[in-house]
Amino acid sequence: MAKDSGQTTDYAGPLRRLLLIVICVALFGLFLFWRIDSPRVERLRAQVIDRLVPNMDWAMAPVTGLVNLGRDFQSYRRLAEQNQELRSELRQMQAWKEAALQLEQENARLLDLNNVRLDPRLTYITGVVMADAGSPFRQSVLLNVGSRDGIVDGWATMDGIGLVGRISGTGRNSSRVLLITDAASVIPAIIQPSGQKALVAGDNTNAPMIDFLENRDLVRPNDRVVTTGDGKVFPAGLLIGHVVEDRAGNMRVRPSADLSRLEYLRILRHHGTEAISDPGGLVAPAPAAPVEEPKPETAEGAEPTATEDGEG
Amino acid sequence: MEPISPARIWFFRFCYAGVALLILFAQLLPLDTAPRSWAAPDVLMCLTMAWCVRWPAYAPVWLVALVALIADLLLQRPPGLMALLIVAGSEYLRYRATGPNQSGAVIEWMSAALVMGAIFIVYRLVLGMLGVGQAQVGLMLTQILGTILVYPLVALLCRVALGDPAPVASETERKASRI
């Protein structure tokens, strides 16, 4: 590469060239290794980030805070019109609040009647966003909780309203959340109320695409998109967003989570959905039982009940 | 020629690493996590190229490679590829580009622009050949254009901060850039 006539006379020249070649080979080797065995190198990357980024956190947090403060000051200028908007929104909200309160009471009453116990295993850990991907080509954020806090790859992350992404890569003190807008993110989803199954695939835009839709005609803008438990990645029923149609006529999801300003994220602990493999003892007789035998049994069993009924 | 003292060389090497970390730090700030339709210029690449053309002694190969590799790891790029291309590009500029003292700023800008454009294109081609998923072309184009446009500004700032470029073939510099 550095074939330079002026340099070859200097004894430093060959040494330098050797160093250059070694560096180039090492870098290319690392890239090839990443292409062949990506998980191992990604783990290395997570460790390096885990070492470097939490050290910068003491400086990052104040700088981010200051910039956000500045932005808030800018929004003060529009205070009057914002006030107006808020007032009218508040009026609408009060009507909604009334409806919500009634529904909540009804819900509580029904739950009480049914003696429902909500899934106690779906608990969450809250993490703070430390850094983002730093590159316009990837959509991810770094959280300040890691394997030390029991975070496991693949868990769902929400911002309180909607799905934000999934954990992809954990270090000891940090973990990366792959946002649903990243091009590598594909999530199985179901569209309500039509019940159509689809995949929500990110493509580096604000609204991820809806792919592999069974029947497009049943889906309308503003339908809710929620996760299914398919693939055993996510718990079922997490809100992703609402359907919108873009200019080209493609169906997309507008995420419910506010992806432009992520600060605190919830990571849902998920221990996998239990698969029901056998019919269970109470519902039906075990399938291992011979087919001929049950016939007389049921016949005998049926007769006494019939006689009992007759006696009663 | 005024010889450059080793202390000065090492000081500016530290400066290079420090400024590079500062740029990465700024990029990592979680200010806007929504996807954008344009990409910010790669200031770190501009800085590296500018230092390699004008002050080769202050940005030795190993330091350039180390900084580029850390950037690869932090910015979620495929590790190694961009670093390799940056090392190759900066080496080319260091030795093959017209000598910094003979050529004007425009020539320097053009050669740096060509090299940086080539880096981005080769990066995309290699990723495409190996079947790695990539972002949209438009995003990449805005980044290439922005990087080329921002280069003179970075070079000017470096010039203000570092003073006149070191003489290219002086004995001290060649000794300093040995390793």
Coordinates of C-alpha atoms in Angstrom, one line a residue:
Chain A
M1 CA 0.0 0.0 0.0
A2 CA 2.6 2.5 1.0
K3 CA 5.0 1.8 -1.9
D4 CA 7.0 5.0 -1.5
S5 CA 10.5 5.4 -2.9
G6 CA 11.4 8.1 -0.4
Q7 CA 10.4 5.9 2.5
T8 CA 12.2 2.7 1.6
T9 CA 15.7 4.2 2.4
D10 CA 14.6 4.8 5.9
Y11 CA 14.8 1.8 8.2
A12 CA 11.5 2.8 9.8
G13 CA 9.8 2.3 6.4
P14 CA 9.6 -1.5 6.4
L15 CA 8.7 -1.7 10.0
R16 CA 5.9 0.8 9.5
R17 CA 4.7 -1.1 6.5
L18 CA 4.7 -4.3 8.5
L19 CA 2.6 -2.6 11.3
L20 CA 0.2 -1.3 8.6
I21 CA -0.2 -4.8 7.1
V22 CA -0.7 -6.4 10.6
I23 CA -3.4 -3.8 11.5
C24 CA -5.2 -4.2 8.2
V25 CA -5.2 -8.0 8.4
A26 CA -6.4 -7.9 12.0
L27 CA -9.2 -5.5 11.2
F28 CA -10.3 -7.5 8.2
G29 CA -10.1 -10.7 10.2
L30 CA -12.3 -9.2 12.9
F31 CA -14.9 -8.2 10.3
L32 CA -14.9 -11.7 8.7
F33 CA -15.1 -13.3 12.1
W34 CA -18.1 -11.1 12.9
R35 CA -19.7 -12.1 9.6
I36 CA -19.1 -15.8 10.4
D37 CA -19.8 -15.9 14.1
S38 CA -21.8 -12.8 14.8
P39 CA -23.1 -13.6 18.4
R40 CA -19.6 -14.0 19.8
V41 CA -18.3 -10.7 18.4
E42 CA -21.5 -9.0 19.5
R43 CA -21.0 -10.2 23.0
L44 CA -17.5 -8.7 22.8
R45 CA -19.0 -5.5 21.6
A46 CA -21.5 -5.5 24.5
Q47 CA -18.6 -5.9 26.9
V48 CA -16.6 -3.1 25.4
I49 CA -19.6 -0.8 25.5
D50 CA -20.3 -1.9 29.0
R51 CA -16.8 -0.8 30.0
L52 CA -16.8 2.5 28.1
V53 CA -20.2 4.0 28.1
P54 CA -21.2 3.9 31.9
N55 CA -17.9 5.8 32.5
M56 CA -19.2 8.6 30.3
D57 CA -22.6 8.6 32.0
W58 CA -21.6 11.2 34.6
A59 CA -21.1 13.7 31.8
M60 CA -23.8 12.4 29.5
A61 CA -26.7 12.8 31.8
P62 CA -26.1 16.5 32.6
V63 CA -25.4 17.4 28.9
T64 CA -28.6 15.6 27.8
G65 CA -30.5 17.4 30.6
L66 CA -29.2 20.8 29.6
V67 CA -30.0 20.3 26.0
N68 CA -33.5 19.2 26.9
L69 CA -33.9 22.1 29.2
G70 CA -33.0 24.4 26.3
R71 CA -35.6 22.8 24.1
D72 CA -38.2 23.2 26.8
F73 CA -37.3 26.9 27.1
Q74 CA -37.9 27.2 23.3
S75 CA -41.3 25.7 23.8
Y76 CA -42.1 28.3 26.5
R77 CA -42.3 30.9 23.7
R78 CA -45.4 29.2 22.4
L79 CA -46.9 29.1 25.9
A80 CA -50.1 31.0 25.2
E81 CA -51.3 28.9 22.3
Q82 CA -50.2 25.7 24.1
N83 CA -52.3 26.8 27.0
Q84 CA -55.3 27.2 24.7
E85 CA -54.7 23.7 23.2
L86 CA -54.3 22.1 26.6
R87 CA -57.6 23.7 27.8
S88 CA -59.6 22.3 25.0
E89 CA -57.8 18.9 25.3
L90 CA -58.6 18.9 29.0
R91 CA -62.3 19.4 28.4
Q92 CA -62.3 16.3 26.1
M93 CA -60.2 14.4 28.6
Q94 CA -62.6 15.0 31.4
A95 CA -65.3 13.3 29.4
W96 CA -63.0 10.4 28.9
K97 CA -62.0 10.3 32.5
E98 CA -65.6 9.9 33.5
A99 CA -66.0 7.0 31.1
A100 CA -62.7 5.5 32.2
L101 CA -63.7 5.7 35.9
Q102 CA -67.0 4.0 35.2
L103 CA -65.2 1.3 33.2
E104 CA -62.6 0.8 35.9
Q105 CA -65.3 0.3 38.5
E106 CA -67.1 -2.1 36.3
N107 CA -63.8 -3.9 35.5
A108 CA -62.9 -4.2 39.2
R109 CA -66.4 -5.6 40.0
L110 CA -66.2 -8.2 37.2
L111 CA -62.7 -9.2 38.2
D112 CA -63.8 -9.6 41.8
L113 CA -66.8 -11.6 40.6
N114 CA -64.7 -14.0 38.6
N115 CA -62.0 -14.1 41.3
V116 CA -59.3 -13.4 38.6
R117 CA -55.7 -13.4 39.6
L118 CA -53.6 -11.4 37.1
D119 CA -50.4 -13.0 35.9
P120 CA -48.0 -12.4 38.7
R121 CA -45.0 -13.3 36.7
L122 CA -45.3 -10.3 34.4
T123 CA -43.3 -7.9 36.5
Y124 CA -40.9 -5.2 35.3
I125 CA -37.7 -3.5 35.9
T126 CA -37.3 0.2 35.0
G127 CA -34.1 1.4 33.4
V128 CA -32.8 4.8 32.3
V129 CA -31.7 5.5 28.8
M130 CA -28.0 6.3 28.8
A131 CA -27.1 6.6 25.2
D132 CA -28.5 6.0 21.7
A133 CA -27.1 4.1 18.8
G134 CA -25.0 7.2 17.7
S135 CA -25.5 6.4 14.1
P136 CA -28.4 7.3 11.8
F137 CA -28.4 3.8 10.4
R138 CA -29.3 1.9 13.5
Q139 CA -32.1 2.5 16.0
S140 CA -31.3 1.4 19.5
V141 CA -30.7 2.8 22.9
L142 CA -28.5 1.7 25.8
L143 CA -30.0 1.2 29.2
N144 CA -28.3 1.4 32.6
V145 CA -29.5 -2.0 33.7
G146 CA -27.7 -5.2 32.7
S147 CA -27.2 -8.8 33.5
R148 CA -26.4 -7.7 37.1
D149 CA -30.1 -6.8 37.4
G150 CA -31.2 -10.0 35.8
I151 CA -31.9 -8.7 32.3
V152 CA -32.1 -11.4 29.7
D153 CA -31.8 -11.1 25.9
G154 CA -35.2 -11.0 24.2
W155 CA -37.3 -9.4 26.9
A156 CA -39.8 -6.8 25.8
T157 CA -39.3 -3.1 26.6
M158 CA -42.1 -0.6 27.0
D159 CA -42.4 3.1 27.8
G160 CA -45.6 2.7 29.9
I161 CA -47.9 2.9 27.0
G162 CA -46.6 1.1 24.0
L163 CA -43.9 -1.4 23.0
V164 CA -40.5 0.2 22.4
G165 CA -38.3 -2.7 21.5
R166 CA -36.6 -5.8 22.7
I167 CA -33.4 -6.4 24.6
S168 CA -30.6 -7.3 22.3
G169 CA -27.2 -7.6 23.9
T170 CA -26.6 -7.3 27.6
G171 CA -23.4 -6.3 29.4
R172 CA -23.0 -6.4 33.2
N173 CA -24.2 -2.8 33.8
S174 CA -25.8 -2.0 30.5
S175 CA -28.1 -3.5 27.9
R176 CA -29.1 -2.5 24.4
V177 CA -32.7 -2.1 23.3
L178 CA -33.3 -2.7 19.6
L179 CA -36.1 -0.3 18.8
I180 CA -39.1 -1.5 16.8
T181 CA -38.1 1.1 14.1
D182 CA -34.7 -0.6 13.5
A183 CA -34.3 -2.4 10.2
A184 CA -33.4 -5.6 12.0
S185 CA -36.6 -5.7 14.2
V186 CA -39.4 -8.0 13.2
I187 CA -42.3 -8.6 15.6
P188 CA -45.3 -10.9 15.2
A189 CA -48.4 -9.0 15.8
I190 CA -52.2 -9.2 15.6
I191 CA -54.4 -6.4 14.4
Q192 CA -57.6 -5.8 16.4
P193 CA -60.5 -5.9 16.0
S194 CA -60.2 -7.9 12.7
G195 CA -57.8 -10.4 14.2
Q196 CA -55.5 -10.5 11.3
K197 CA -52.0 -11.7 12.0
A198 CA -49.0 -9.9 10.5
L199 CA -45.4 -9.0 11.1
V200 CA -44.3 -5.5 12.1
A201 CA -41.0 -4.9 10.5
G202 CA -38.9 -1.8 11.1
D203 CA -37.3 0.0 8.2
N204 CA -35.5 3.0 9.8
T205 CA -38.5 5.2 9.5
N206 CA -40.9 6.6 12.1
A207 CA -43.6 4.0 11.3
P208 CA -42.7 0.4 10.9
M209 CA -44.2 -1.6 8.0
I210 CA -46.9 -4.2 8.4
D211 CA -45.8 -7.3 6.5
F212 CA -47.3 -10.6 5.6
L213 CA -50.8 -9.5 6.2
E214 CA -53.4 -12.3 5.5
N215 CA -56.2 -10.1 4.2
R216 CA -55.5 -6.4 3.7
D217 CA -59.1 -5.4 3.2
L218 CA -60.1 -6.2 6.7
V219 CA -57.5 -3.8 8.1
R220 CA -58.4 -0.1 8.5
P221 CA -56.4 2.9 9.7
N222 CA -56.6 3.4 13.4
D223 CA -56.9 -0.3 14.2
R224 CA -54.9 -1.4 17.2
V225 CA -51.8 -3.5 16.7
V226 CA -50.7 -5.7 19.6
T227 CA -48.1 -8.4 20.0
T228 CA -48.9 -12.1 19.8
G229 CA -47.1 -14.6 21.8
D230 CA -45.9 -16.3 18.6
G231 CA -42.3 -17.3 18.5
K232 CA -42.2 -17.2 22.3
V233 CA -40.4 -14.0 22.2
F234 CA -42.9 -11.6 23.7
P235 CA -45.8 -11.9 26.0
A236 CA -49.0 -11.6 24.1
G237 CA -51.1 -8.5 24.1
L238 CA -48.6 -5.7 24.4
L239 CA -49.8 -2.6 22.5
I240 CA -47.5 -1.7 19.6
G241 CA -49.5 1.1 18.0
H242 CA -52.2 2.0 15.5
V243 CA -52.5 1.3 11.8
V244 CA -51.9 4.2 9.4
E245 CA -51.7 4.2 5.7
D246 CA -48.8 6.0 4.0
R247 CA -48.8 7.8 0.7
A248 CA -47.8 4.8 -1.3
G249 CA -50.8 2.9 0.2
N250 CA -48.7 0.6 2.4
M251 CA -50.0 -0.3 5.9
R252 CA -47.8 1.0 8.6
V253 CA -47.9 1.1 12.4
R254 CA -47.6 4.5 14.2
P255 CA -46.0 3.4 17.5
S256 CA -47.9 4.3 20.7
A257 CA -44.6 4.8 22.5
D258 CA -43.0 8.2 22.1
L259 CA -39.9 7.1 20.4
S260 CA -38.4 10.5 19.9
R261 CA -37.8 11.1 23.6
L262 CA -37.0 7.9 25.5
E263 CA -36.0 8.4 29.1
Y264 CA -37.3 5.7 31.3
L265 CA -38.1 2.3 29.9
R266 CA -39.8 -0.7 31.5
I267 CA -38.3 -4.1 30.8
L268 CA -40.9 -6.8 31.2
R269 CA -39.7 -10.0 32.9
H270 CA -40.8 -12.8 30.7
H271 CA -40.2 -16.4 31.5
G272 CA -41.7 -17.9 28.4
T273 CA -45.3 -18.8 27.7
E274 CA -46.1 -22.3 28.9
A275 CA -47.0 -24.6 26.0
I276 CA -50.0 -26.9 26.5
S277 CA -48.8 -30.2 25.0
D278 CA -51.3 -32.8 26.4
P279 CA -55.1 -32.5 26.8
G280 CA -54.8 -32.8 30.6
G281 CA -56.4 -35.3 32.9
L282 CA -59.6 -33.4 33.8
V283 CA -60.7 -32.3 30.3
A284 CA -60.6 -35.7 28.6
P285 CA -59.3 -39.2 29.1
A286 CA -55.6 -39.7 28.4
P287 CA -55.1 -40.6 24.7
A288 CA -52.9 -43.6 25.7
A289 CA -56.0 -45.5 26.8
P290 CA -57.2 -48.2 24.4
V291 CA -60.1 -47.3 22.2
E292 CA -62.3 -50.4 22.8
E293 CA -62.4 -50.2 26.5
P294 CA -64.0 -46.9 27.1
K295 CA -67.1 -47.9 25.1
P296 CA -68.6 -50.4 27.7
E297 CA -67.4 -48.1 30.5
T298 CA -69.3 -45.1 29.2
A299 CA -72.2 -47.3 28.5
E300 CA -72.2 -48.6 32.0
G301 CA -71.6 -45.1 33.4
A302 CA -74.4 -43.7 31.4
E303 CA -77.0 -46.2 32.6
P304 CA -76.8 -45.5 36.3
T305 CA -77.1 -41.8 35.7
A306 CA -80.1 -42.5 33.5
T307 CA -81.6 -44.6 36.2
E308 CA -80.8 -42.0 38.8
D309 CA -82.4 -39.4 36.7
G310 CA -85.4 -41.7 36.4
E311 CA -85.6 -42.3 40.1
G312 CA -85.1 -38.6 40.8
Chain B
M1 CA 12.8 23.7 10.0
E2 CA 11.9 23.8 13.6
P3 CA 12.1 20.3 15.0
I4 CA 9.0 19.0 16.7
S5 CA 9.7 17.8 20.2
P6 CA 8.4 14.3 21.2
A7 CA 6.4 15.9 24.1
R8 CA 4.6 18.0 21.6
I9 CA 3.9 15.1 19.3
W10 CA 2.5 13.0 22.2
F11 CA 0.5 15.9 23.4
F12 CA -1.2 16.3 20.1
R13 CA -1.7 12.5 19.8
F14 CA -3.6 12.7 23.0
C15 CA -5.5 15.6 21.7
Y16 CA -6.5 13.6 18.6
A17 CA -7.8 10.7 20.8
G18 CA -9.6 13.1 23.1
V19 CA -11.3 15.0 20.3
A20 CA -12.3 11.7 18.7
L21 CA -13.9 10.5 22.0
L22 CA -15.6 13.8 22.4
I23 CA -17.2 13.4 18.9
L24 CA -18.3 9.9 19.8
F25 CA -19.7 11.1 23.1
A26 CA -21.7 13.8 21.3
Q27 CA -23.1 11.2 18.8
L28 CA -24.1 8.9 21.6
L29 CA -26.1 11.5 23.5
P30 CA -29.7 10.2 23.6
L31 CA -31.2 13.5 22.4
D32 CA -33.3 12.3 19.6
T33 CA -34.1 8.6 19.3
A34 CA -36.6 8.8 16.5
P35 CA -35.4 7.8 13.0
R36 CA -34.5 10.7 10.8
S37 CA -34.6 11.0 7.0
W38 CA -31.1 12.5 6.8
A39 CA -27.8 11.5 8.3
A40 CA -25.4 13.8 10.1
P41 CA -21.9 14.1 8.5
D42 CA -19.2 11.8 9.8
V43 CA -17.1 14.4 11.6
L44 CA -14.7 11.8 13.0
M45 CA -13.7 10.7 9.5
C46 CA -13.1 14.3 8.5
L47 CA -10.9 14.9 11.5
T48 CA -8.9 11.7 10.8
M49 CA -8.4 12.6 7.2
A50 CA -7.5 16.2 7.9
W51 CA -4.9 15.2 10.5
C52 CA -3.4 12.6 8.2
V53 CA -3.0 15.0 5.4
R54 CA -1.6 17.9 7.3
W55 CA -0.1 16.6 10.5
P56 CA 0.7 12.9 9.9
A57 CA 2.9 12.7 13.0
Y58 CA 0.0 13.5 15.3
A59 CA -2.2 10.7 14.0
P60 CA -0.1 7.5 13.7
V61 CA -1.6 4.4 12.0
W62 CA -2.1 2.5 15.2
L63 CA -4.0 5.4 16.9
V64 CA -6.2 5.9 13.8
A65 CA -7.0 2.2 13.7
L66 CA -7.7 2.1 17.5
V67 CA -10.1 5.1 17.3
A68 CA -11.8 3.8 14.2
L69 CA -12.3 0.4 15.8
I70 CA -13.8 1.9 19.0
A71 CA -16.1 4.0 16.8
D72 CA -17.2 0.8 15.0
L73 CA -18.0 -0.9 18.3
L74 CA -19.8 2.0 19.9
L75 CA -21.8 3.0 16.8
Q76 CA -23.2 -0.5 16.1
R77 CA -21.4 -0.8 12.8
P78 CA -20.0 -4.2 11.6
P79 CA -16.7 -4.2 13.6
G80 CA -13.5 -3.9 11.6
L81 CA -14.7 -3.0 8.1
M82 CA -15.1 0.8 8.4
A83 CA -11.9 0.8 10.5
L84 CA -10.0 -1.0 7.8
L85 CA -11.3 1.4 5.1
I86 CA -10.4 4.4 7.2
V87 CA -6.9 3.1 7.9
A88 CA -6.4 2.4 4.1
G89 CA -7.8 5.8 3.1
S90 CA -5.8 7.8 5.6
E91 CA -2.6 6.0 4.6
Y92 CA -3.3 6.8 1.0
L93 CA -3.8 10.5 1.8
R94 CA -0.7 10.5 4.0
Y95 CA 1.6 9.2 1.3
R96 CA 0.0 9.4 -2.1
A97 CA -1.9 12.6 -2.0
T98 CA -0.2 15.7 -3.2
G99 CA 2.2 17.0 -0.6
P100 CA 0.4 19.3 1.9
N101 CA 3.0 22.0 1.6
Q102 CA 2.9 22.2 -2.2
S103 CA -0.8 21.9 -2.9
G104 CA -3.6 24.4 -2.1
A105 CA -6.5 23.8 0.1
V106 CA -8.8 23.1 -2.8
I107 CA -6.7 20.2 -4.0
E108 CA -6.5 18.8 -0.5
W109 CA -10.3 19.1 -0.2
M110 CA -10.8 17.3 -3.5
S111 CA -8.5 14.5 -2.8
A112 CA -10.0 14.0 0.7
A113 CA -13.5 14.1 -0.8
L114 CA -12.6 11.4 -3.3
V115 CA -11.1 9.2 -0.7
M116 CA -14.0 9.6 1.7
G117 CA -16.5 9.0 -1.1
A118 CA -14.6 5.9 -2.1
I119 CA -14.6 4.7 1.5
F120 CA -18.4 5.0 1.8
I121 CA -19.0 3.3 -1.6
V122 CA -16.6 0.4 -0.9
Y123 CA -18.2 0.0 2.6
R124 CA -21.6 -0.3 1.0
L125 CA -20.4 -2.6 -1.7
V126 CA -18.7 -5.0 0.7
L127 CA -21.7 -5.1 3.0
G128 CA -23.9 -5.7 0.0
M129 CA -21.7 -8.6 -1.3
L130 CA -21.7 -10.3 2.1
G131 CA -25.5 -9.9 2.5
V132 CA -25.5 -7.7 5.5
G133 CA -28.7 -5.6 5.9
Q134 CA -28.2 -2.0 5.2
A135 CA -30.0 1.3 5.5
Q136 CA -31.6 3.3 2.7
V137 CA -29.4 4.7 -0.1
G138 CA -30.7 8.2 0.5
L139 CA -29.5 8.2 4.1
M140 CA -26.0 7.2 2.9
L141 CA -25.9 9.8 0.2
T142 CA -26.8 12.6 2.6
Q143 CA -24.0 11.4 4.9
I144 CA -21.4 11.3 2.1
L145 CA -22.4 14.8 0.9
G146 CA -22.5 16.2 4.4
T147 CA -19.1 14.7 5.2
I148 CA -17.5 16.2 2.1
L149 CA -19.1 19.6 2.7
V150 CA -18.0 19.7 6.4
Y151 CA -14.4 18.7 5.6
P152 CA -13.1 22.3 4.9
L153 CA -14.6 23.5 8.2
V154 CA -12.9 20.8 10.2
A155 CA -9.6 21.3 8.4
L156 CA -9.9 25.1 9.1
L157 CA -10.6 24.5 12.8
C158 CA -7.7 22.1 13.1
R159 CA -5.5 24.7 11.4
V160 CA -6.5 27.3 13.9
A161 CA -6.0 25.0 16.8
L162 CA -2.7 23.3 15.7
G163 CA -1.0 26.1 13.8
D164 CA 0.8 25.5 10.5
P165 CA 1.1 22.0 9.3
A166 CA 4.3 20.1 10.1
P167 CA 6.8 19.8 7.2
V168 CA 6.0 16.6 5.4
A169 CA 9.4 15.0 4.9
S170 CA 11.3 16.3 7.9
E171 CA 13.6 14.0 9.8
T172 CA 11.8 14.5 13.1
E173 CA 8.4 13.7 11.7
R174 CA 9.6 10.6 10.0
K175 CA 11.2 9.5 13.2
A176 CA 8.1 10.3 15.2
S177 CA 5.8 8.5 12.9
R178 CA 8.0 5.4 13.0
I179 CA 5.6 3.6 15.4

